[in-house]
PDB file of C-alpha atoms and ligand atoms in Angstrom:
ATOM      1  CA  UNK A   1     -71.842-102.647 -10.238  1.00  0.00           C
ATOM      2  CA  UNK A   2     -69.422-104.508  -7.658  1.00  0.00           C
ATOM      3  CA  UNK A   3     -68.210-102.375  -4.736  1.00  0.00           C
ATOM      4  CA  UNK A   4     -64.572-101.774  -4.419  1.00  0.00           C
ATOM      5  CA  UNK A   5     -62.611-102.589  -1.717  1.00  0.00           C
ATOM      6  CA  UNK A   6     -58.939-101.014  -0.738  1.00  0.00           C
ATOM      7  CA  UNK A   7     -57.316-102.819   1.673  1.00  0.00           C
ATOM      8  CA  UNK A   8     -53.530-102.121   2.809  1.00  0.00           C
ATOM      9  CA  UNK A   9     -51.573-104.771   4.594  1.00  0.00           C
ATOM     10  CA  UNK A  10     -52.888-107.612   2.013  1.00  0.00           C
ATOM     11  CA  UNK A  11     -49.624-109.124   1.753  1.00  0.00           C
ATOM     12  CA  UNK A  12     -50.465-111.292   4.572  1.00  0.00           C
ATOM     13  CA  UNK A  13     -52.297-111.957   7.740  1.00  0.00           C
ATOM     14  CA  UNK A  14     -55.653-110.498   8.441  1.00  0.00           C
ATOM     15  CA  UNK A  15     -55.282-108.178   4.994  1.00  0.00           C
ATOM     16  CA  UNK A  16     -54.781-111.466   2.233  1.00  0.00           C
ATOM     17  CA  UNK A  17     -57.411-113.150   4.133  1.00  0.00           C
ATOM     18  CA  UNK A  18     -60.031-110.261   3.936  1.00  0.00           C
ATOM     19  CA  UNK A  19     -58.998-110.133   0.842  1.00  0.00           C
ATOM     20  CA  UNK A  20     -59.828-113.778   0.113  1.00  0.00           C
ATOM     21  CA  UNK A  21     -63.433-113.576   1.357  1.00  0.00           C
ATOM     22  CA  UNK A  22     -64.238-110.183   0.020  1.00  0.00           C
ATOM     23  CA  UNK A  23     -63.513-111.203  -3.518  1.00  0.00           C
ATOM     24  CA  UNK A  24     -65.589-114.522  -2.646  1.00  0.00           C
ATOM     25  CA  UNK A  25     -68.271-112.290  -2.143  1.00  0.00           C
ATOM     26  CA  UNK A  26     -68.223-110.079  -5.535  1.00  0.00           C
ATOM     27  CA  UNK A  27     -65.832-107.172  -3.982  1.00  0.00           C
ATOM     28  CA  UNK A  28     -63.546-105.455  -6.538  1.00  0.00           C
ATOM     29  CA  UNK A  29     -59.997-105.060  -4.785  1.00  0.00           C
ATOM     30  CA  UNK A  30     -57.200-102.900  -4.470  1.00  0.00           C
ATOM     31  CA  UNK A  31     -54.637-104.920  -2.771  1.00  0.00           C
ATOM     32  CA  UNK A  32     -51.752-102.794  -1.206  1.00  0.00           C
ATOM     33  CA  UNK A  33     -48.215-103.751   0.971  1.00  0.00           C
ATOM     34  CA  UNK A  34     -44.756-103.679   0.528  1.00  0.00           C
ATOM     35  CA  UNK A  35     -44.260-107.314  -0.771  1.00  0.00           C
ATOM     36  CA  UNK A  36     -45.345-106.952  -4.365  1.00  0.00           C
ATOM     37  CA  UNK A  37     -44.701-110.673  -5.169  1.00  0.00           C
ATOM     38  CA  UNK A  38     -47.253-111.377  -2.401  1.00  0.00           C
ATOM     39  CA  UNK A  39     -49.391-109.193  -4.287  1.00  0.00           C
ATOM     40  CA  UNK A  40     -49.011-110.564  -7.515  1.00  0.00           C
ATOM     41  CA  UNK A  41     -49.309-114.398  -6.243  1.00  0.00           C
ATOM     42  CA  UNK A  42     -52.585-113.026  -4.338  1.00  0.00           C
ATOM     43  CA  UNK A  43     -53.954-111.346  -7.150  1.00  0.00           C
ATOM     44  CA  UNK A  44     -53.406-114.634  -9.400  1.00  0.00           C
ATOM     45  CA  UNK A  45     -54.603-116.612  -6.730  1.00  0.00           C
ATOM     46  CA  UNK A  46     -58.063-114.098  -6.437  1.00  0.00           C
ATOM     47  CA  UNK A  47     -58.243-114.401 -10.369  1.00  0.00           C
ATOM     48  CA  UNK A  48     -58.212-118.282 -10.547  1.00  0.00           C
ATOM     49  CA  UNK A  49     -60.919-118.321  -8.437  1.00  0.00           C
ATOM     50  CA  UNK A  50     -63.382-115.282  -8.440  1.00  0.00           C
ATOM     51  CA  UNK A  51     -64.776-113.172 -10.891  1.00  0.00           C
ATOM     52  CA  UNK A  52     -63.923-109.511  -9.579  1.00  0.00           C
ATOM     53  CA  UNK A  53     -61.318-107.426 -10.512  1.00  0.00           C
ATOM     54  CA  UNK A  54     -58.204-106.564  -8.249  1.00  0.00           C
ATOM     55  CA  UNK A  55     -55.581-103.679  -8.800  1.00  0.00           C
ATOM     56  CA  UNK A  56     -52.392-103.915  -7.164  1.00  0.00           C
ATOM     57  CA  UNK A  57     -50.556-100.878  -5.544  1.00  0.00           C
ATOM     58  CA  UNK A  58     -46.988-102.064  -4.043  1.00  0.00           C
ATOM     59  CA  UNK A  59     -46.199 -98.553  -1.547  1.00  0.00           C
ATOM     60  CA  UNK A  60     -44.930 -98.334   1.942  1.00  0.00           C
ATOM     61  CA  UNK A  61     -47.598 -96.584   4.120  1.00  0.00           C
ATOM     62  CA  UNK A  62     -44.785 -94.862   5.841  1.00  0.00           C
ATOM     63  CA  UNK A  63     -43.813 -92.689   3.258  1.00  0.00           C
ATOM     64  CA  UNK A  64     -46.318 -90.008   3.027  1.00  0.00           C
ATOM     65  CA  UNK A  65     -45.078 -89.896  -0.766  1.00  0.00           C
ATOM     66  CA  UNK A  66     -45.370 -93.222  -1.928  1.00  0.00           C
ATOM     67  CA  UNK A  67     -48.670 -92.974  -0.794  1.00  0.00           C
ATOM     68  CA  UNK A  68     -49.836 -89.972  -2.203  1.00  0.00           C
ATOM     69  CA  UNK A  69     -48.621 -90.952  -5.711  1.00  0.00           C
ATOM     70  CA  UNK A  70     -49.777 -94.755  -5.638  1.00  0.00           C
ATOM     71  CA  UNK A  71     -53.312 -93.900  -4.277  1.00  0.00           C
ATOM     72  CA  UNK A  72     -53.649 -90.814  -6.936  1.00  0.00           C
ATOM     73  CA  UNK A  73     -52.272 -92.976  -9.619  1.00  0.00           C
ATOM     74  CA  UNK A  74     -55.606 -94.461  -9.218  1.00  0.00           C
ATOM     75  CA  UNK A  75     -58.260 -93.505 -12.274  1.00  0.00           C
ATOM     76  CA  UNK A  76     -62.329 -93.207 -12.538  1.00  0.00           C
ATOM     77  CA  UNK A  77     -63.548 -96.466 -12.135  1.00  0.00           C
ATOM     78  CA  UNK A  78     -61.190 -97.209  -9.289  1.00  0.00           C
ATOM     79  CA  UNK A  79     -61.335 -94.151  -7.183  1.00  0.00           C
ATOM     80  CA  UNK A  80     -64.725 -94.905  -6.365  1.00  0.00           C
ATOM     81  CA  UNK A  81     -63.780 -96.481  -2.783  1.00  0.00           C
ATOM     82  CA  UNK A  82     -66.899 -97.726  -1.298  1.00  0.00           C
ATOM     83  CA  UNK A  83     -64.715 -99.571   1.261  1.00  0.00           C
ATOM     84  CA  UNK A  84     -61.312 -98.683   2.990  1.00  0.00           C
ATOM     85  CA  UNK A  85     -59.766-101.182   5.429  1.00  0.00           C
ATOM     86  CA  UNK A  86     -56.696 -99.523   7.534  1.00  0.00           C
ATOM     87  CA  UNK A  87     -54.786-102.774   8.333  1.00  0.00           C
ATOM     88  CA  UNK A  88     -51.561-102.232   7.618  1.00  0.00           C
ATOM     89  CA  UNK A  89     -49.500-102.459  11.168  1.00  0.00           C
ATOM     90  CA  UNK A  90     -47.209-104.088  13.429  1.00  0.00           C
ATOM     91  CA  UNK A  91     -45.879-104.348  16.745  1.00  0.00           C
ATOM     92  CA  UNK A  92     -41.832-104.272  17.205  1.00  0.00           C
ATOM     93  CA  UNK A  93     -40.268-105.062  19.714  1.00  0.00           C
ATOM     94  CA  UNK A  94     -41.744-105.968  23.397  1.00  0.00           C
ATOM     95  CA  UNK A  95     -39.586-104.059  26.247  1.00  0.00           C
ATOM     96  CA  UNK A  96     -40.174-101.450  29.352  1.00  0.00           C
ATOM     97  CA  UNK A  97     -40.471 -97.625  27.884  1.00  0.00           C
ATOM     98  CA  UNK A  98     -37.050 -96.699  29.280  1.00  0.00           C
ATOM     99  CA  UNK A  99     -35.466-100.113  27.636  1.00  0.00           C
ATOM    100  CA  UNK A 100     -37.308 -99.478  24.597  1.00  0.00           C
ATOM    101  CA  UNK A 101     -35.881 -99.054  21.372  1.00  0.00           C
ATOM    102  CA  UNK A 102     -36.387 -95.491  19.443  1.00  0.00           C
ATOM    103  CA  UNK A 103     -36.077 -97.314  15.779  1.00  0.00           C
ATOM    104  CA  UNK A 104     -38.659 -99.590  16.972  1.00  0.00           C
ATOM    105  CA  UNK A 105     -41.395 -96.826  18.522  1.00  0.00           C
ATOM    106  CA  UNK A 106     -40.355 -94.994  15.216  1.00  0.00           C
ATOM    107  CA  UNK A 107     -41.558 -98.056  13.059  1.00  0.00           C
ATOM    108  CA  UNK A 108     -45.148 -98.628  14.731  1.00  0.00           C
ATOM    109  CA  UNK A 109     -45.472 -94.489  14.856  1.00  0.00           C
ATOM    110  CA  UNK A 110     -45.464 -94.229  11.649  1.00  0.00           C
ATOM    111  CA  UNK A 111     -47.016 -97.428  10.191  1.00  0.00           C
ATOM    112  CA  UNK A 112     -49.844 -97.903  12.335  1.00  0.00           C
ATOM    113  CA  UNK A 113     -50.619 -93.979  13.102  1.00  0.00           C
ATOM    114  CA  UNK A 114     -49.066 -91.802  10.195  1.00  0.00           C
ATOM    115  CA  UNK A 115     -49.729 -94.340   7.652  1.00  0.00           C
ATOM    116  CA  UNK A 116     -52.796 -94.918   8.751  1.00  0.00           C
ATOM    117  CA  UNK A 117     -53.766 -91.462   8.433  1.00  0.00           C
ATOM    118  CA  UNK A 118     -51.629 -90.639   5.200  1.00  0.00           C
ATOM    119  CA  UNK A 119     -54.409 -93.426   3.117  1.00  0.00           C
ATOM    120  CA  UNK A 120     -57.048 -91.952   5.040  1.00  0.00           C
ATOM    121  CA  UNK A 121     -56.553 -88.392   3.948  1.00  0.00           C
ATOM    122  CA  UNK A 122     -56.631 -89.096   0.287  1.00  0.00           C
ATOM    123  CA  UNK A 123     -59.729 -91.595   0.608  1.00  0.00           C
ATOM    124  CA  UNK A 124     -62.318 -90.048   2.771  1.00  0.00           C
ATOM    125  CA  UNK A 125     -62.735 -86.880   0.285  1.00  0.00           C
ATOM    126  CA  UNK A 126     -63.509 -89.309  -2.358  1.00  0.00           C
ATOM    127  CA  UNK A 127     -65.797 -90.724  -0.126  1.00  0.00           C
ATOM    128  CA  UNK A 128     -67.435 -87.301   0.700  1.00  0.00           C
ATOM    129  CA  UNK A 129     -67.860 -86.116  -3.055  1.00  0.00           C
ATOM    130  CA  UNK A 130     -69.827 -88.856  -3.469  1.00  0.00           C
ATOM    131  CA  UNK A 131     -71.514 -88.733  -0.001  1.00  0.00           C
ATOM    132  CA  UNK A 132     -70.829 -93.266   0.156  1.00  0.00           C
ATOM    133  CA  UNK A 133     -68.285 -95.321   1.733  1.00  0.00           C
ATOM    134  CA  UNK A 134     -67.382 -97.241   5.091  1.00  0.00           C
ATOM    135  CA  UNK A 135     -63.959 -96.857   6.633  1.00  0.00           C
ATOM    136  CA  UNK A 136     -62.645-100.015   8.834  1.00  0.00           C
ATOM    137  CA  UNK A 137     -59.570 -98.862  10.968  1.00  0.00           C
ATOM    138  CA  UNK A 138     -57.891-102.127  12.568  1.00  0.00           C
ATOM    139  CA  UNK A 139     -57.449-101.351  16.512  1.00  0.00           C
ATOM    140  CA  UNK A 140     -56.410-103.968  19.000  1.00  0.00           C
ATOM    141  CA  UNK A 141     -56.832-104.942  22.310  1.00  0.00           C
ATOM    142  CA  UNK A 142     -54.303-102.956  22.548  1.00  0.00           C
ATOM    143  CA  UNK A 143     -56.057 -99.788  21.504  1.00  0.00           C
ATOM    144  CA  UNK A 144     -58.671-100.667  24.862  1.00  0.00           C
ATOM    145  CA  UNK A 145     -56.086-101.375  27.661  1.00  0.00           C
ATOM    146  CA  UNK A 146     -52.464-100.761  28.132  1.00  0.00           C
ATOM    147  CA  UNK A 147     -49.589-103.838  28.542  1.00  0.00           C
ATOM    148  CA  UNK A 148     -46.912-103.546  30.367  1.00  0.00           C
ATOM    149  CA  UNK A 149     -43.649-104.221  27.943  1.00  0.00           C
ATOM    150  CA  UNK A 150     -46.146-102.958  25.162  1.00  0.00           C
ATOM    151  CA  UNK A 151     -46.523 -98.667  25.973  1.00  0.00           C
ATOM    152  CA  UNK A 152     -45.828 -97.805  22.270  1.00  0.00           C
ATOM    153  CA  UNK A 153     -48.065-100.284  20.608  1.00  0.00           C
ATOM    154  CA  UNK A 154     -50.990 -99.693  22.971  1.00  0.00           C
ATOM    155  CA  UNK A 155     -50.279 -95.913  22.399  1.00  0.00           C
ATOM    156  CA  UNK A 156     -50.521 -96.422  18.331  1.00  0.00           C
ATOM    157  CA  UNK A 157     -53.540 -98.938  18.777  1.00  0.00           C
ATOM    158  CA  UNK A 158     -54.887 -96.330  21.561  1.00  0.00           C
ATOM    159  CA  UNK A 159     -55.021 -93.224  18.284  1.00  0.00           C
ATOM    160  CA  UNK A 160     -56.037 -95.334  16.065  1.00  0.00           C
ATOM    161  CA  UNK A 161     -59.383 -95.661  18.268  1.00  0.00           C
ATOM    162  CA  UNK A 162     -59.255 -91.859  19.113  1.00  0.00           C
ATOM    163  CA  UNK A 163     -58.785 -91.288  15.134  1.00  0.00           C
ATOM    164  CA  UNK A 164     -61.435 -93.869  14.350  1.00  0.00           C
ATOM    165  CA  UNK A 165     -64.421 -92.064  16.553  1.00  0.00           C
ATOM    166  CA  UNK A 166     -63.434 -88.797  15.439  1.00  0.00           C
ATOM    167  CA  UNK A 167     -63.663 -89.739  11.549  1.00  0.00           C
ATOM    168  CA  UNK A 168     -67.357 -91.230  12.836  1.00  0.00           C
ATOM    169  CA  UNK A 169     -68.456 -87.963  14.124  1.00  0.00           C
ATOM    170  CA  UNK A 170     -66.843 -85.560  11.472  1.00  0.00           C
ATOM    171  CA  UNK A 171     -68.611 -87.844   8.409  1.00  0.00           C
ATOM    172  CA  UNK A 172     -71.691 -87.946   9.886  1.00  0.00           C
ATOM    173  CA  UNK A 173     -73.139 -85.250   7.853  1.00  0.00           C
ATOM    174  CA  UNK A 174     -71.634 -87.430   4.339  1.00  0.00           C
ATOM    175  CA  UNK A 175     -73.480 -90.642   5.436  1.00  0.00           C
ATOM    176  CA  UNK A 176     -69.866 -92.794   5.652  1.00  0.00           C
ATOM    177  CA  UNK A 177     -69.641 -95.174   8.467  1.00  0.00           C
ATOM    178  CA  UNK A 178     -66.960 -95.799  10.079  1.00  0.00           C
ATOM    179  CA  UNK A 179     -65.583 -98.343  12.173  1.00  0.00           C
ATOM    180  CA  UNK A 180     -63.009 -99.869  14.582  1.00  0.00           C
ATOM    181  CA  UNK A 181     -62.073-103.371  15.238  1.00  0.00           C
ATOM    182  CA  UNK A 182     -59.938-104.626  18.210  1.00  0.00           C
ATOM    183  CA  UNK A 183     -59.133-108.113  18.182  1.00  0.00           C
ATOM    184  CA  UNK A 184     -57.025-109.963  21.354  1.00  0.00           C
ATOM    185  CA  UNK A 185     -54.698-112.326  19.572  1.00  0.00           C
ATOM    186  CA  UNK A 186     -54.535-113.627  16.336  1.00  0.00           C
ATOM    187  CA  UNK A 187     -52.150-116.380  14.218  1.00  0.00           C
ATOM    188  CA  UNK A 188     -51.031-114.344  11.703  1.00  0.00           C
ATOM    189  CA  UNK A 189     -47.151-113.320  10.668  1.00  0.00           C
ATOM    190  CA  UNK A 190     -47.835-110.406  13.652  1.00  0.00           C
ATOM    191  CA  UNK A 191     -45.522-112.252  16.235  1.00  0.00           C
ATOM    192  CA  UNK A 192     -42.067-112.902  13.657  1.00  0.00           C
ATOM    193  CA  UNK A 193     -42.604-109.538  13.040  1.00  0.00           C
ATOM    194  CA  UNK A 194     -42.879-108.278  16.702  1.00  0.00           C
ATOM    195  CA  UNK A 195     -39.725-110.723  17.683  1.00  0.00           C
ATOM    196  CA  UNK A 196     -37.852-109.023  14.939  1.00  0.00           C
ATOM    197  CA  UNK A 197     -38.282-112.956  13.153  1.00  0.00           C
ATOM    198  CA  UNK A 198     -37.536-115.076  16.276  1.00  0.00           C
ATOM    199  CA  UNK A 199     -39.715-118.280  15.361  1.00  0.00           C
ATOM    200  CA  UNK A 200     -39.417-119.679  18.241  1.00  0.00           C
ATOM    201  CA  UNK A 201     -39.895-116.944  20.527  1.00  0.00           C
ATOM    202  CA  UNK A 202     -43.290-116.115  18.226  1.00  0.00           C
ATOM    203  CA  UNK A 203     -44.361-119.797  18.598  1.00  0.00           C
ATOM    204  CA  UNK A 204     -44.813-119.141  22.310  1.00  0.00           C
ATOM    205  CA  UNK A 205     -47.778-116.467  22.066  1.00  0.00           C
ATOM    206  CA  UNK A 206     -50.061-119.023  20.806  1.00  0.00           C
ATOM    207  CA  UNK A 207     -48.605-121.776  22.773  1.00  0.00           C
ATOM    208  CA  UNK A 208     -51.272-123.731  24.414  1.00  0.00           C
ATOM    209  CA  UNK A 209     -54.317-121.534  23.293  1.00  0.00           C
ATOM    210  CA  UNK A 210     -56.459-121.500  20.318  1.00  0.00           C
ATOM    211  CA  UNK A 211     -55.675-117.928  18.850  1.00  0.00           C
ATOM    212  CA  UNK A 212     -58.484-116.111  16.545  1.00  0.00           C
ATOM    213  CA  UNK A 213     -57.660-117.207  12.922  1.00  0.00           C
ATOM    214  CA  UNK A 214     -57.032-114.143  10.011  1.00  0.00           C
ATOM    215  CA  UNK A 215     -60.497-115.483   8.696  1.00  0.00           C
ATOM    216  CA  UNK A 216     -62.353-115.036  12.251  1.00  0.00           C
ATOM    217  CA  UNK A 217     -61.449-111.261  11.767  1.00  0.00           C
ATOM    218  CA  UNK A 218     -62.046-111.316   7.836  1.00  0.00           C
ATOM    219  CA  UNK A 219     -65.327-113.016   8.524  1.00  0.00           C
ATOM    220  CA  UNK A 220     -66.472-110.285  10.807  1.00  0.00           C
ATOM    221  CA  UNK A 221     -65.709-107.031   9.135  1.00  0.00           C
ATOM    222  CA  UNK A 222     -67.686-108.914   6.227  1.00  0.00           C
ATOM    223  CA  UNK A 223     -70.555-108.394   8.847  1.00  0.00           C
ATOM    224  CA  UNK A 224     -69.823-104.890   9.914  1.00  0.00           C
ATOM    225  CA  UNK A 225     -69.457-103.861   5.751  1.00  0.00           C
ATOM    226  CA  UNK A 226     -72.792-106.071   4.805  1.00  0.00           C
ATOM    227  CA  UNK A 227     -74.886-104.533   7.431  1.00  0.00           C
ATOM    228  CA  UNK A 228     -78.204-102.310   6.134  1.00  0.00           C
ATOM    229  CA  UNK A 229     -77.510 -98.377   5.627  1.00  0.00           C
ATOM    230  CA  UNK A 230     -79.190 -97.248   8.601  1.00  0.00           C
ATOM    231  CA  UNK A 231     -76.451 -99.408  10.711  1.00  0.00           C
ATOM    232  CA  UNK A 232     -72.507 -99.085  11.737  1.00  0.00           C
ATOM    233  CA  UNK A 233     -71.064-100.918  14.010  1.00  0.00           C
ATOM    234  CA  UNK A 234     -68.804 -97.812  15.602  1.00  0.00           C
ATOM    235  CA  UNK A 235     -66.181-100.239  17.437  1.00  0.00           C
ATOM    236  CA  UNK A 236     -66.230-103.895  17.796  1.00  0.00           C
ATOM    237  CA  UNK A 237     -63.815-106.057  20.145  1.00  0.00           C
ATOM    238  CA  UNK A 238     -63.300-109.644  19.384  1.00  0.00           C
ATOM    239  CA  UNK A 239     -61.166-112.110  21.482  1.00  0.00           C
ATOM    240  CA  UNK A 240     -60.533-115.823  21.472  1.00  0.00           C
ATOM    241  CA  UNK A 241     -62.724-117.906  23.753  1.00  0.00           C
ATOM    242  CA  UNK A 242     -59.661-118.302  26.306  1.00  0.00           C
ATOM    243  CA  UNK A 243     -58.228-114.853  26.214  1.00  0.00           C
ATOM    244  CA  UNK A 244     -60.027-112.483  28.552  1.00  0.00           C
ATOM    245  CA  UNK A 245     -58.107-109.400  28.445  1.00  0.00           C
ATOM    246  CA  UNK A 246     -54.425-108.271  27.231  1.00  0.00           C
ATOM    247  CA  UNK A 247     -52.867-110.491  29.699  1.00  0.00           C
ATOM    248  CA  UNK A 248     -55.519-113.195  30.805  1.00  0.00           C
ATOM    249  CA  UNK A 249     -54.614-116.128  28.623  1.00  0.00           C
ATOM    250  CA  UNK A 250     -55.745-119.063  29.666  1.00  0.00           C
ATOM    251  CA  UNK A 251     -53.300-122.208  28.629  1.00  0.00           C
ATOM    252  CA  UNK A 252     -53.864-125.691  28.260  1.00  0.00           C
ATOM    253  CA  UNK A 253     -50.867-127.232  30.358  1.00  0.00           C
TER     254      UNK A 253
HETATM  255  P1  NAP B   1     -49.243-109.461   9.546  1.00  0.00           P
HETATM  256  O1  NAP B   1     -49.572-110.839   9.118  1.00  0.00           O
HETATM  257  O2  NAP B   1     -47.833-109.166   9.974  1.00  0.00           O
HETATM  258  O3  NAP B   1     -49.699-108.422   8.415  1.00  0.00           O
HETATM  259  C1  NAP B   1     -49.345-107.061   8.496  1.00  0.00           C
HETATM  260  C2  NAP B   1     -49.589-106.398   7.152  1.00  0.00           C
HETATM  261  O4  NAP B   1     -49.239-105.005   7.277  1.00  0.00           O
HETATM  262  C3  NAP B   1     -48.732-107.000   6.041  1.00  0.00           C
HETATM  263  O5  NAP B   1     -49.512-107.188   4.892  1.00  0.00           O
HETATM  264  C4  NAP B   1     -47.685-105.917   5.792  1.00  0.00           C
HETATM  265  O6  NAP B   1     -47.354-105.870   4.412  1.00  0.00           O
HETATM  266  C5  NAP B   1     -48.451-104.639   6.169  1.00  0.00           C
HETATM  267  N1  NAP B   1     -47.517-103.575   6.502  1.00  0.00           N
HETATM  268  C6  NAP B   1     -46.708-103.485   7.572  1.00  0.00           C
HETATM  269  N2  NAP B   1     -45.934-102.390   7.491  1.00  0.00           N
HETATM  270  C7  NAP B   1     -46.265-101.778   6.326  1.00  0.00           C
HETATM  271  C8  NAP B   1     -45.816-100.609   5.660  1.00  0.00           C
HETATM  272  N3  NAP B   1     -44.853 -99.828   6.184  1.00  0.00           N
HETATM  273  N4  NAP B   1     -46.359-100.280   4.472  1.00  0.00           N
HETATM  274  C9  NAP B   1     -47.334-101.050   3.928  1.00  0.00           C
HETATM  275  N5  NAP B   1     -47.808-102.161   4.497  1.00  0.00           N
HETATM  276  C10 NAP B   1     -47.277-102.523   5.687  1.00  0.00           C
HETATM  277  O7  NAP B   1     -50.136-109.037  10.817  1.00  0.00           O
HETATM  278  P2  NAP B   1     -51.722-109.018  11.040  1.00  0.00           P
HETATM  279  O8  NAP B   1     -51.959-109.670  12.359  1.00  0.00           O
HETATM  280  O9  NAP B   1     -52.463-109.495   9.864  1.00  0.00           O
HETATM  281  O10 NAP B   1     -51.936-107.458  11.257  1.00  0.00           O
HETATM  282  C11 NAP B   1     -52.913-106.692  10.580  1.00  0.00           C
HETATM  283  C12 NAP B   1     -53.430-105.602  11.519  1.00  0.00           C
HETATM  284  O11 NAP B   1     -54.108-106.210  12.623  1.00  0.00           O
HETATM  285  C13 NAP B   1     -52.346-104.712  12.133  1.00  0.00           C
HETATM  286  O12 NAP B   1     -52.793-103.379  12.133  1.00  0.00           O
HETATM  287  C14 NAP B   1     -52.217-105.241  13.552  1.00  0.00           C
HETATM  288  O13 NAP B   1     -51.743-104.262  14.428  1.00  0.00           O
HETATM  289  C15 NAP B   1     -53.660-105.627  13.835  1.00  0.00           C
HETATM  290  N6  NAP B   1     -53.847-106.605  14.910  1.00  0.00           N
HETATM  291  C16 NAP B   1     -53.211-107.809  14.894  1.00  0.00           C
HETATM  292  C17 NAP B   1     -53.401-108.682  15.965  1.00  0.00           C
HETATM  293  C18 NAP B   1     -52.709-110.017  16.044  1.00  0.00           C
HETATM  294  O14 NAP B   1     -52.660-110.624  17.143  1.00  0.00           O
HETATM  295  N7  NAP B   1     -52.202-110.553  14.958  1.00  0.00           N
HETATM  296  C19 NAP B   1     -54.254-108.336  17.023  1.00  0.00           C
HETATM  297  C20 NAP B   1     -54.888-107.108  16.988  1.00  0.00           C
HETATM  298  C21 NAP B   1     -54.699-106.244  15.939  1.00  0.00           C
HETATM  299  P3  NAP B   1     -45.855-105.748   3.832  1.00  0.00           P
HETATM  300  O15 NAP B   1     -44.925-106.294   4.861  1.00  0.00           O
HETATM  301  O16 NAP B   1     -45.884-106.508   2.549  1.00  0.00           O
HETATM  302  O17 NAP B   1     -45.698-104.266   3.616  1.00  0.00           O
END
């Protein structure tokens, strides 16, 4: 039988190509975002190519709701999550604390924390009935060290490691593993959506540097899920060659 991966963010980004290379490797999928054509053109895409099967659930991880209903939509043969990977996230916004904007703090609050731990609540017990399953929480760089111009998203990125070790202690007795993964900078749609979709401005984070790639950080959480039962990989921080913290970029002139 093919284990089944549930992956929310795969509209784009890290998420669509995890996707990619999980269903190249035999993985069953349920593909989640807000985009559903995304979805559907990813799901098409994943069909033309692979032989796995992929369910689509279109719900914004900010609405405890949504969630609730999409996830427990889901029937036997489905529910049987033997992988969940918590990407869905974003940064808004780059400014000071005291210029920051409340709509903005609001926005990574609740996507990368709440609705991070909405999914999670409704997938780890079906994990525990059936004593099986790896949880993959996407962290950040920003989840080890603090930016200035960045307070909220290092704060989100910073519970998401806190909830992330946690979860690893209180499953212990269930056998799940579970992991974090922190990457420094990566070319994905991450920027437009941090400039509010200022190109330009987005262009200049990877602006003379080779960023990680979406498949660099697909590529290793294939590792951390394909590793024997006896071993998890608890947190795992992964940076391109010239970025050596937060703020050390080094740029080709
Ligand atoms: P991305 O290309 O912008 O993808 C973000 C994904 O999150 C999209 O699929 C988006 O789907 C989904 N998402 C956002 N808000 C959502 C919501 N309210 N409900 C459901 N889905 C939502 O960015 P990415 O770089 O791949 O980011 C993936 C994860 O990696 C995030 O947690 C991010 O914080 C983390 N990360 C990124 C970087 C980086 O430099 N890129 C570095 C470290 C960590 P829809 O818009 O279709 O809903």
């Amino acid at each position: 039988m093919s284990k089944i991966a549930l992956i929310t963010g795969a509209t784009s980004g890290i998420g669509a190509a995890t996707a990619r290379l999980l269903a190249a490797n035999g993985y069953d999928l349920i593909l989640t975002g807000r985009r559903n054509r995304r979805l559907v053109d990813l799901e098409h895409e994943i069909n033309a190519n692979h032989k796995v099967r992929c369910l689509l659930l279109c719900f914004d991880v900010t609405d405890p709701e949504q969630v609730s209903a999409s996830l427990n939509s889901l029937i036997s043969g489905w529910k049987e999550v033997d992988v969940l990977i918590n990407n869905a996230g974003l940064a808004v916004g780059l400014d000071t604390v005291d210029n920051g904007e409340v709509e903005d703090w609001e926005r990574m609050i609740n996507t990368n924390v709440k609705g991070l731990l909405y999914v999670t609540r409704i997938v780890t017990p079906w994990m525990k009935a059936r004593k099986s399953g790896h949880i993959i929480h996407l962290s950040s760089i920003a989840g080890k060290e603090a930016y200035p111009n960045g307070g909220v998203y290092c704060a989100t990125k910073h519970a998401v490691q806190a909830i992330a070790h946690a979860q690893r202690i209180e499953l212990l007795p269930f056998g799940i593993k579970v992991s974090s993964i922190a990457p420094g900078m990566v070319d994905t749609e991450f920027s437009n959506v941090r400039f509010k979709g200022d190109h330009e401005k987005a262009k200049t984070v990877y602006k003379g540097v080779t960023p990680l790639y979406a498949t660099d950080i697909a590529e290793t959480i294939l590792f951390m899920i394909t590793r024997p039962p006896h071993v998890n990989i608890d947190d795992l921080l992964i940076m391109p060659t010239a970025q050596g913290s937060a703020r050390d970029v080094y740029r080709e002139p």
